mmCIF file of C-alpha atoms and ligand atoms in Angstrom:
data_model
loop_
_atom_site.group_PDB
_atom_site.id
_atom_site.type_symbol
_atom_site.label_atom_id
_atom_site.label_comp_id
_atom_site.label_asym_id
_atom_site.label_seq_id
_atom_site.Cartn_x
_atom_site.Cartn_y
_atom_site.Cartn_z
ATOM 1 C CA MET A 1 -10.788 13.420 -27.631
ATOM 2 C CA GLU A 2 -14.181 13.024 -26.008
ATOM 3 C CA ILE A 3 -13.755 9.384 -25.002
ATOM 4 C CA ILE A 4 -10.354 10.000 -23.369
ATOM 5 C CA LYS A 5 -11.939 12.853 -21.408
ATOM 6 C CA SER A 6 -14.686 10.537 -20.198
ATOM 7 C CA ILE A 7 -12.157 7.892 -19.037
ATOM 8 C CA TYR A 8 -10.179 10.629 -17.267
ATOM 9 C CA GLN A 9 -13.339 11.883 -15.577
ATOM 10 C CA ALA A 10 -14.436 8.358 -14.566
ATOM 11 C CA VAL A 11 -11.096 7.702 -12.820
ATOM 12 C CA LEU A 12 -11.228 11.082 -11.112
ATOM 13 C CA GLU A 13 -14.742 10.334 -9.848
ATOM 14 C CA GLY A 14 -13.877 6.749 -8.876
ATOM 15 C CA ASP A 15 -16.448 5.403 -11.313
ATOM 16 C CA MET A 16 -15.328 1.795 -11.938
ATOM 17 C CA SER A 17 -17.894 0.872 -14.561
ATOM 18 C CA GLY A 18 -17.451 4.249 -16.280
ATOM 19 C CA ALA A 19 -13.696 3.651 -16.552
ATOM 20 C CA LYS A 20 -14.170 0.091 -17.809
ATOM 21 C CA ASP A 21 -16.874 1.048 -20.330
ATOM 22 C CA GLY A 22 -14.840 4.075 -21.430
ATOM 23 C CA VAL A 23 -11.770 1.950 -22.170
ATOM 24 C CA GLU A 24 -13.891 -0.573 -24.076
ATOM 25 C CA ALA A 25 -15.466 2.243 -26.111
ATOM 26 C CA ALA A 26 -12.061 3.818 -26.808
ATOM 27 C CA LEU A 27 -10.711 0.486 -28.034
ATOM 28 C CA SER A 28 -13.689 -0.014 -30.318
ATOM 29 C CA GLU A 29 -13.094 3.491 -31.708
ATOM 30 C CA GLY A 30 -9.628 2.254 -32.641
ATOM 31 C CA LEU A 31 -7.553 4.218 -30.119
ATOM 32 C CA ALA A 32 -4.178 2.718 -29.246
ATOM 33 C CA PRO A 33 -4.008 0.978 -25.825
ATOM 34 C CA ASP A 34 -0.948 3.065 -24.919
ATOM 35 C CA THR A 35 -2.782 6.343 -25.655
ATOM 36 C CA ILE A 36 -5.746 5.223 -23.549
ATOM 37 C CA MET A 37 -3.413 4.258 -20.717
ATOM 38 C CA GLN A 38 -1.214 7.378 -20.781
ATOM 39 C CA GLU A 39 -3.762 10.100 -21.598
ATOM 40 C CA GLY A 40 -6.809 8.610 -19.890
ATOM 41 C CA LEU A 41 -5.816 6.426 -16.927
ATOM 42 C CA ILE A 42 -2.336 7.611 -15.911
ATOM 43 C CA ALA A 43 -3.072 11.319 -16.501
ATOM 44 C CA ALA A 44 -6.158 11.060 -14.268
ATOM 45 C CA MET A 45 -4.220 9.284 -11.503
ATOM 46 C CA SER A 46 -1.625 12.008 -11.527
ATOM 47 C CA GLU A 47 -4.388 14.619 -11.167
ATOM 48 C CA VAL A 48 -5.683 12.566 -8.197
ATOM 49 C CA GLY A 49 -2.197 12.868 -6.657
ATOM 50 C CA SER A 50 -2.204 16.643 -7.139
ATOM 51 C CA LEU A 51 -5.670 16.935 -5.590
ATOM 52 C CA PHE A 52 -4.474 14.865 -2.616
ATOM 53 C CA GLU A 53 -1.427 17.101 -2.197
ATOM 54 C CA ALA A 54 -3.647 20.176 -2.324
ATOM 55 C CA GLY A 55 -5.887 18.719 0.389
ATOM 56 C CA ASP A 56 -8.881 18.483 -1.964
ATOM 57 C CA PHE A 57 -8.822 14.663 -2.007
ATOM 58 C CA PHE A 58 -8.381 12.298 0.932
ATOM 59 C CA VAL A 59 -7.308 8.641 1.122
ATOM 60 C CA PRO A 60 -10.793 7.173 0.442
ATOM 61 C CA GLU A 61 -11.152 9.218 -2.754
ATOM 62 C CA MET A 62 -7.643 8.202 -3.799
ATOM 63 C CA LEU A 63 -8.569 4.576 -3.200
ATOM 64 C CA ILE A 64 -11.766 4.600 -5.229
ATOM 65 C CA SER A 65 -9.951 6.371 -8.067
ATOM 66 C CA ALA A 66 -7.283 3.673 -7.901
ATOM 67 C CA ARG A 67 -9.978 0.978 -8.163
ATOM 68 C CA ALA A 68 -11.488 2.708 -11.185
ATOM 69 C CA MET A 69 -8.064 2.863 -12.792
ATOM 70 C CA GLN A 70 -7.507 -0.859 -12.125
ATOM 71 C CA ALA A 71 -10.902 -1.603 -13.719
ATOM 72 C CA GLY A 72 -9.829 0.274 -16.862
ATOM 73 C CA LEU A 73 -6.429 -1.400 -16.869
ATOM 74 C CA SER A 74 -7.961 -4.869 -16.635
ATOM 75 C CA VAL A 75 -9.614 -4.254 -20.019
ATOM 76 C CA LEU A 76 -6.292 -3.161 -21.529
ATOM 77 C CA LYS A 77 -4.277 -6.018 -20.071
ATOM 78 C CA PRO A 78 -4.750 -8.551 -22.907
ATOM 79 C CA MET A 79 -3.585 -5.941 -25.415
ATOM 80 C CA LEU A 80 -0.599 -4.883 -23.370
ATOM 81 C CA VAL A 81 0.381 -8.475 -22.789
ATOM 82 C CA ALA A 82 -0.123 -9.908 -26.301
ATOM 83 C CA SER A 83 3.200 -11.633 -26.732
ATOM 84 C CA GLY A 84 5.121 -14.462 -28.262
ATOM 85 C CA SER A 85 5.082 -17.824 -26.513
ATOM 86 C CA LYS A 86 8.825 -18.180 -25.926
ATOM 87 C CA SER A 87 9.767 -17.088 -22.399
ATOM 88 C CA ALA A 88 12.355 -14.317 -22.242
ATOM 89 C CA GLY A 89 13.154 -15.338 -18.659
ATOM 90 C CA LYS A 90 11.654 -15.154 -15.202
ATOM 91 C CA ILE A 91 11.016 -12.027 -13.133
ATOM 92 C CA VAL A 92 9.966 -11.734 -9.530
ATOM 93 C CA ILE A 93 8.140 -8.476 -8.902
ATOM 94 C CA GLY A 94 6.810 -6.842 -5.750
ATOM 95 C CA THR A 95 6.097 -3.610 -3.932
ATOM 96 C CA VAL A 96 8.485 -3.237 -1.023
ATOM 97 C CA LYS A 97 7.838 -3.629 2.689
ATOM 98 C CA GLY A 98 5.443 -1.111 4.222
ATOM 99 C CA ASP A 99 4.122 -0.004 0.836
ATOM 100 C CA LEU A 100 0.659 -0.906 -0.454
ATOM 101 C CA HIS A 101 0.701 0.919 -3.796
ATOM 102 C CA ASP A 102 0.341 -1.643 -6.549
ATOM 103 C CA ILE A 103 -1.008 0.010 -9.692
ATOM 104 C CA GLY A 104 2.414 0.900 -11.108
ATOM 105 C CA LYS A 105 3.809 -2.484 -10.062
ATOM 106 C CA ASN A 106 0.915 -4.250 -11.809
ATOM 107 C CA LEU A 107 1.516 -2.196 -14.928
ATOM 108 C CA VAL A 108 5.206 -3.098 -14.901
ATOM 109 C CA GLY A 109 4.224 -6.769 -14.472
ATOM 110 C CA MET A 110 1.908 -6.553 -17.482
ATOM 111 C CA MET A 111 4.566 -4.927 -19.658
ATOM 112 C CA MET A 112 7.056 -7.608 -18.581
ATOM 113 C CA GLU A 113 4.570 -10.308 -19.583
ATOM 114 C CA GLY A 114 4.084 -8.432 -22.824
ATOM 115 C CA ALA A 115 7.846 -8.589 -23.374
ATOM 116 C CA GLY A 116 7.678 -12.382 -22.981
ATOM 117 C CA PHE A 117 8.800 -12.777 -19.356
ATOM 118 C CA GLU A 118 7.259 -15.203 -16.917
ATOM 119 C CA VAL A 119 6.227 -13.011 -13.977
ATOM 120 C CA VAL A 120 6.025 -14.113 -10.345
ATOM 121 C CA ASP A 121 4.096 -11.392 -8.507
ATOM 122 C CA LEU A 122 4.715 -11.275 -4.754
ATOM 123 C CA GLY A 123 2.148 -8.504 -4.265
ATOM 124 C CA THR A 124 2.627 -5.588 -1.903
ATOM 125 C CA ASP A 125 4.377 -5.087 1.448
ATOM 126 C CA VAL A 126 7.086 -7.560 0.451
ATOM 127 C CA THR A 127 9.854 -7.948 3.033
ATOM 128 C CA PRO A 128 13.518 -8.388 2.062
ATOM 129 C CA GLU A 129 13.299 -11.933 3.451
ATOM 130 C CA LYS A 130 10.400 -12.746 1.136
ATOM 131 C CA PHE A 131 12.334 -11.474 -1.898
ATOM 132 C CA VAL A 132 15.295 -13.614 -0.824
ATOM 133 C CA GLN A 133 13.079 -16.684 -0.428
ATOM 134 C CA SER A 134 11.571 -16.094 -3.873
ATOM 135 C CA VAL A 135 15.031 -16.214 -5.449
ATOM 136 C CA LYS A 136 15.582 -19.611 -3.833
ATOM 137 C CA ASP A 137 12.120 -20.877 -4.816
ATOM 138 C CA SER A 138 11.655 -19.418 -8.292
ATOM 139 C CA GLN A 139 15.234 -18.897 -9.553
ATOM 140 C CA PRO A 140 14.413 -15.679 -11.452
ATOM 141 C CA GLN A 141 16.962 -13.830 -13.599
ATOM 142 C CA ILE A 142 15.583 -10.508 -12.343
ATOM 143 C CA ILE A 143 13.949 -9.003 -9.257
ATOM 144 C CA ALA A 144 11.893 -5.844 -9.920
ATOM 145 C CA MET A 145 10.975 -3.734 -6.893
ATOM 146 C CA SER A 146 8.475 -0.902 -6.755
ATOM 147 C CA ALA A 147 8.175 1.817 -4.077
ATOM 148 C CA LEU A 148 5.854 4.816 -4.066
ATOM 149 C CA LEU A 149 6.714 6.270 -0.684
ATOM 150 C CA THR A 150 9.925 8.032 0.267
ATOM 151 C CA THR A 151 9.619 6.224 3.608
ATOM 152 C CA THR A 152 9.665 2.744 2.008
ATOM 153 C CA MET A 153 12.408 3.227 -0.598
ATOM 154 C CA SER A 154 15.066 2.179 1.903
ATOM 155 C CA SER A 155 13.649 -1.349 1.837
ATOM 156 C CA MET A 156 15.088 -1.657 -1.682
ATOM 157 C CA GLY A 157 18.615 -1.209 -0.338
ATOM 158 C CA LEU A 158 17.865 -3.579 2.533
ATOM 159 C CA THR A 159 16.667 -6.212 0.072
ATOM 160 C CA ILE A 160 19.922 -5.952 -1.895
ATOM 161 C CA LYS A 161 21.870 -6.333 1.366
ATOM 162 C CA ALA A 162 19.737 -9.363 2.303
ATOM 163 C CA LEU A 163 20.470 -10.941 -1.098
ATOM 164 C CA GLU A 164 24.186 -10.347 -0.514
ATOM 165 C CA ALA A 165 23.999 -11.841 2.962
ATOM 166 C CA ALA A 166 22.250 -14.934 1.556
ATOM 167 C CA GLY A 167 24.996 -15.299 -1.089
ATOM 168 C CA LEU A 168 22.429 -14.833 -3.887
ATOM 169 C CA ARG A 169 23.268 -11.369 -5.206
ATOM 170 C CA GLY A 170 25.481 -12.732 -7.992
ATOM 171 C CA GLN A 171 22.721 -14.843 -9.504
ATOM 172 C CA VAL A 172 20.009 -12.233 -9.909
ATOM 173 C CA LYS A 173 19.780 -8.737 -11.400
ATOM 174 C CA VAL A 174 17.882 -6.164 -9.352
ATOM 175 C CA ILE A 175 15.931 -3.350 -10.974
ATOM 176 C CA ILE A 176 13.886 -0.692 -9.247
ATOM 177 C CA GLY A 177 11.293 1.981 -9.955
ATOM 178 C CA GLY A 178 8.380 4.006 -8.609
ATOM 179 C CA ALA A 179 7.583 7.704 -8.385
ATOM 180 C CA PRO A 180 10.217 8.747 -5.778
ATOM 181 C CA VAL A 181 12.956 6.450 -7.138
ATOM 182 C CA THR A 182 15.805 7.823 -9.274
ATOM 183 C CA ASN A 183 18.774 6.533 -11.200
ATOM 184 C CA ALA A 184 21.071 8.090 -8.613
ATOM 185 C CA TYR A 185 19.287 6.129 -5.886
ATOM 186 C CA ALA A 186 19.665 2.914 -7.878
ATOM 187 C CA GLU A 187 23.415 3.549 -8.139
ATOM 188 C CA GLN A 188 23.631 4.427 -4.463
ATOM 189 C CA ILE A 189 22.125 1.118 -3.313
ATOM 190 C CA GLY A 190 23.909 -1.004 -5.933
ATOM 191 C CA ALA A 191 20.883 -1.950 -8.052
ATOM 192 C CA ASP A 192 21.490 -3.068 -11.635
ATOM 193 C CA GLY A 193 19.070 -0.563 -13.103
ATOM 194 C CA PHE A 194 16.255 1.940 -12.726
ATOM 195 C CA SER A 195 13.402 2.742 -15.038
ATOM 196 C CA PRO A 196 10.974 5.629 -14.860
ATOM 197 C CA ASP A 197 7.990 3.807 -16.370
ATOM 198 C CA ALA A 198 6.619 0.398 -17.216
ATOM 199 C CA SER A 199 7.642 0.267 -20.883
ATOM 200 C CA ALA A 200 11.184 1.348 -20.037
ATOM 201 C CA ALA A 201 11.231 -1.346 -17.321
ATOM 202 C CA ALA A 202 10.440 -4.041 -19.887
ATOM 203 C CA ARG A 203 13.177 -2.726 -22.206
ATOM 204 C CA LEU A 204 15.638 -2.644 -19.309
ATOM 205 C CA ALA A 205 14.775 -6.219 -18.320
ATOM 206 C CA LYS A 206 15.269 -7.408 -21.907
ATOM 207 C CA SER A 207 18.658 -5.711 -22.069
ATOM 208 C CA LEU A 208 19.758 -7.324 -18.796
ATOM 209 C CA VAL A 209 18.994 -10.872 -19.942
ATOM 210 C CA ALA A 210 20.281 -10.386 -23.498
HETATM 211 CO CO1 LIG B 301 -0.744 6.983 -1.934
HETATM 212 N N1 LIG B 301 0.702 8.320 -1.931
HETATM 213 N N2 LIG B 301 -0.622 6.877 0.014
HETATM 214 N N3 LIG B 301 -2.294 5.843 -2.069
HETATM 215 N N4 LIG B 301 -0.893 7.548 -3.693
HETATM 216 C C1 LIG B 301 1.208 8.768 -3.225
HETATM 217 C C2 LIG B 301 2.355 7.875 -3.722
HETATM 218 C C3 LIG B 301 1.666 10.258 -2.967
HETATM 219 C C4 LIG B 301 2.790 10.779 -3.887
HETATM 220 C C5 LIG B 301 0.430 11.188 -2.974
HETATM 221 C C6 LIG B 301 0.798 12.632 -2.734
HETATM 222 O O1 LIG B 301 1.076 13.020 -1.627
HETATM 223 N N5 LIG B 301 0.835 13.406 -3.794
HETATM 224 C C7 LIG B 301 2.104 10.134 -1.450
HETATM 225 C C8 LIG B 301 3.576 9.748 -1.227
HETATM 226 C C9 LIG B 301 4.401 10.892 -0.706
HETATM 227 C C10 LIG B 301 5.824 10.475 -0.561
HETATM 228 O O2 LIG B 301 6.177 9.522 0.066
HETATM 229 N N6 LIG B 301 6.677 11.250 -1.198
HETATM 230 C C11 LIG B 301 1.154 9.051 -0.959
HETATM 231 C C12 LIG B 301 0.816 8.843 0.400
HETATM 232 C C13 LIG B 301 1.378 9.865 1.382
HETATM 233 C C14 LIG B 301 0.021 7.769 0.840
HETATM 234 C C15 LIG B 301 -0.385 7.409 2.282
HETATM 235 C C16 LIG B 301 0.763 7.525 3.326
HETATM 236 C C17 LIG B 301 -1.604 8.298 2.629
HETATM 237 C C18 LIG B 301 -2.097 8.194 4.036
HETATM 238 O O3 LIG B 301 -2.510 7.150 4.479
HETATM 239 N N7 LIG B 301 -1.997 9.308 4.715
HETATM 240 C C19 LIG B 301 -0.873 5.939 2.145
HETATM 241 C C20 LIG B 301 0.267 4.913 2.334
HETATM 242 C C21 LIG B 301 -0.240 3.503 2.326
HETATM 243 C C22 LIG B 301 0.900 2.512 2.212
HETATM 244 O O4 LIG B 301 1.355 2.207 1.110
HETATM 245 N N8 LIG B 301 1.381 2.025 3.340
HETATM 246 C C23 LIG B 301 -1.317 5.954 0.713
HETATM 247 C C24 LIG B 301 -2.353 5.160 0.248
HETATM 248 C C25 LIG B 301 -2.812 5.145 -1.061
HETATM 249 C C26 LIG B 301 -4.046 4.369 -1.501
HETATM 250 C C27 LIG B 301 -4.179 2.998 -0.839
HETATM 251 C C28 LIG B 301 -5.249 5.191 -1.171
HETATM 252 C C29 LIG B 301 -3.855 4.354 -3.065
HETATM 253 C C30 LIG B 301 -3.100 3.103 -3.597
HETATM 254 C C31 LIG B 301 -4.032 2.049 -4.164
HETATM 255 C C32 LIG B 301 -3.264 0.995 -4.924
HETATM 256 O O5 LIG B 301 -2.142 1.161 -5.390
HETATM 257 N N9 LIG B 301 -3.914 -0.135 -5.033
HETATM 258 C C33 LIG B 301 -2.920 5.542 -3.269
HETATM 259 C C34 LIG B 301 -2.728 6.191 -4.523
HETATM 260 C C35 LIG B 301 -3.662 5.773 -5.616
HETATM 261 C C36 LIG B 301 -1.724 7.194 -4.734
HETATM 262 C C37 LIG B 301 -1.471 8.069 -5.970
HETATM 263 C C38 LIG B 301 -2.583 9.109 -6.052
HETATM 264 C C39 LIG B 301 -1.385 7.355 -7.299
HETATM 265 C C40 LIG B 301 -0.364 6.224 -7.388
HETATM 266 C C41 LIG B 301 -0.569 5.484 -8.698
HETATM 267 O O6 LIG B 301 -1.158 4.423 -8.706
HETATM 268 N N10 LIG B 301 -0.159 6.102 -9.829
HETATM 269 C C42 LIG B 301 -0.044 8.691 -5.626
HETATM 270 C C43 LIG B 301 0.181 10.067 -6.223
HETATM 271 C C44 LIG B 301 0.914 9.992 -7.538
HETATM 272 O O7 LIG B 301 1.716 9.114 -7.775
HETATM 273 N N11 LIG B 301 0.693 10.965 -8.382
HETATM 274 C C45 LIG B 301 0.063 8.471 -4.187
HETATM 275 C C46 LIG B 301 -0.345 5.544 -11.158
HETATM 276 C C47 LIG B 301 0.760 4.519 -11.453
HETATM 277 C C48 LIG B 301 0.594 3.983 -12.864
HETATM 278 O O8 LIG B 301 1.991 5.223 -11.366
HETATM 279 O O9 LIG B 301 2.773 3.881 -9.357
HETATM 280 O O10 LIG B 301 4.113 5.886 -10.185
HETATM 281 P P1 LIG B 301 3.232 4.729 -10.476
HETATM 282 O O11 LIG B 301 4.001 3.738 -11.458
HETATM 283 C C49 LIG B 301 4.674 4.216 -12.600
HETATM 284 C C50 LIG B 301 6.167 4.493 -12.402
HETATM 285 O O12 LIG B 301 6.471 4.969 -11.104
HETATM 286 C C51 LIG B 301 6.824 3.196 -12.775
HETATM 287 O O13 LIG B 301 5.954 2.632 -13.754
HETATM 288 C C52 LIG B 301 4.613 3.088 -13.589
HETATM 289 C C53 LIG B 301 4.027 3.666 -14.865
HETATM 290 O O14 LIG B 301 4.554 3.305 -16.019
HETATM 291 N N12 LIG B 301 7.076 2.173 -11.762
HETATM 292 C C54 LIG B 301 8.099 1.295 -11.913
HETATM 293 C C55 LIG B 301 6.396 1.848 -10.643
HETATM 294 N N13 LIG B 301 6.957 0.802 -10.051
HETATM 295 C C56 LIG B 301 7.997 0.416 -10.801
HETATM 296 C C57 LIG B 301 8.903 -0.628 -10.652
HETATM 297 C C58 LIG B 301 9.886 -0.787 -11.605
HETATM 298 C C59 LIG B 301 9.990 0.103 -12.685
HETATM 299 C C60 LIG B 301 9.093 1.147 -12.861
HETATM 300 O O15 LIG B 301 10.739 -1.820 -11.407
HETATM 301 C C61 LIG B 301 11.799 -1.957 -12.243
#
């Protein structure tokens, strides 16, 4: 599809207005938001990752591609979030300490909102202490943590330990995700669940509060 190709290209080139206009055009052509997201935005970001690994892209290029992707996503957000008014529960979400990647986390937050959850977004570089404090302040049913770096994943386990130490582990479910995270890792650190993508994360959250 021509329009999907142009969105893909805009993200690859870090063209924010191209990505935004492309998504708007794709929606007016009647393409499904999920197709636009998966085949246009996410596919392009994964190509950016491959180019970075190959040494053809550097951090600045990765960053401007990420901004273009966010611009496209902001157009899709109302469609991804269109939901009923009754709250399914409250979720605190954040990217763990030392990690600044937030596109996947934002996508998970949007899908959670779409599934009817109230979402408290702590942003990026969230310390275990901040997650613990958020449980005291916001009383969520679920904490969702995202990590994109193998070097920051360990903060997920540390956060679970900090919740235990604060005597709060029993009152909140912990779910995790992000490119390097696996189900085996979730089991290893005692999380309540793992999901490989944002839609699966929303389904998992629903099942945990059912
Ligand atoms: Co970074 N980076 N980056 N980066 N970056 C990766 C992750 C990397 C794999 C690239 C590579 O080498 N191929 C690599 C990590 C290697 C590793 O640890 N194994 C890497 C590196 C090395 C780095 C730096 C160290 C580079 C440097 O400075 N030398 C640096 C670290 C900075 C830091 O965090 N402290 C860095 C910086 C950056 C930018 C700032 C430039 C930018 C981030 C901008 C931003 O997020 N605002 C960036 C980007 C864009 C990437 C890539 C290219 C794309 C990530 C992305 O947004 N993907 C990435 C390569 C790649 O992943 N292919 C890469 C799209 C997004 C939708 O997918 O986040 O995986 P993702 O989310 C998915 C699922 O994982 C899941 O749902 C989402 C989709 O449905 N999910 C969850 C995510 N979180 C979840 C939580 C859940 C459930 C599911 O909770 C329940």
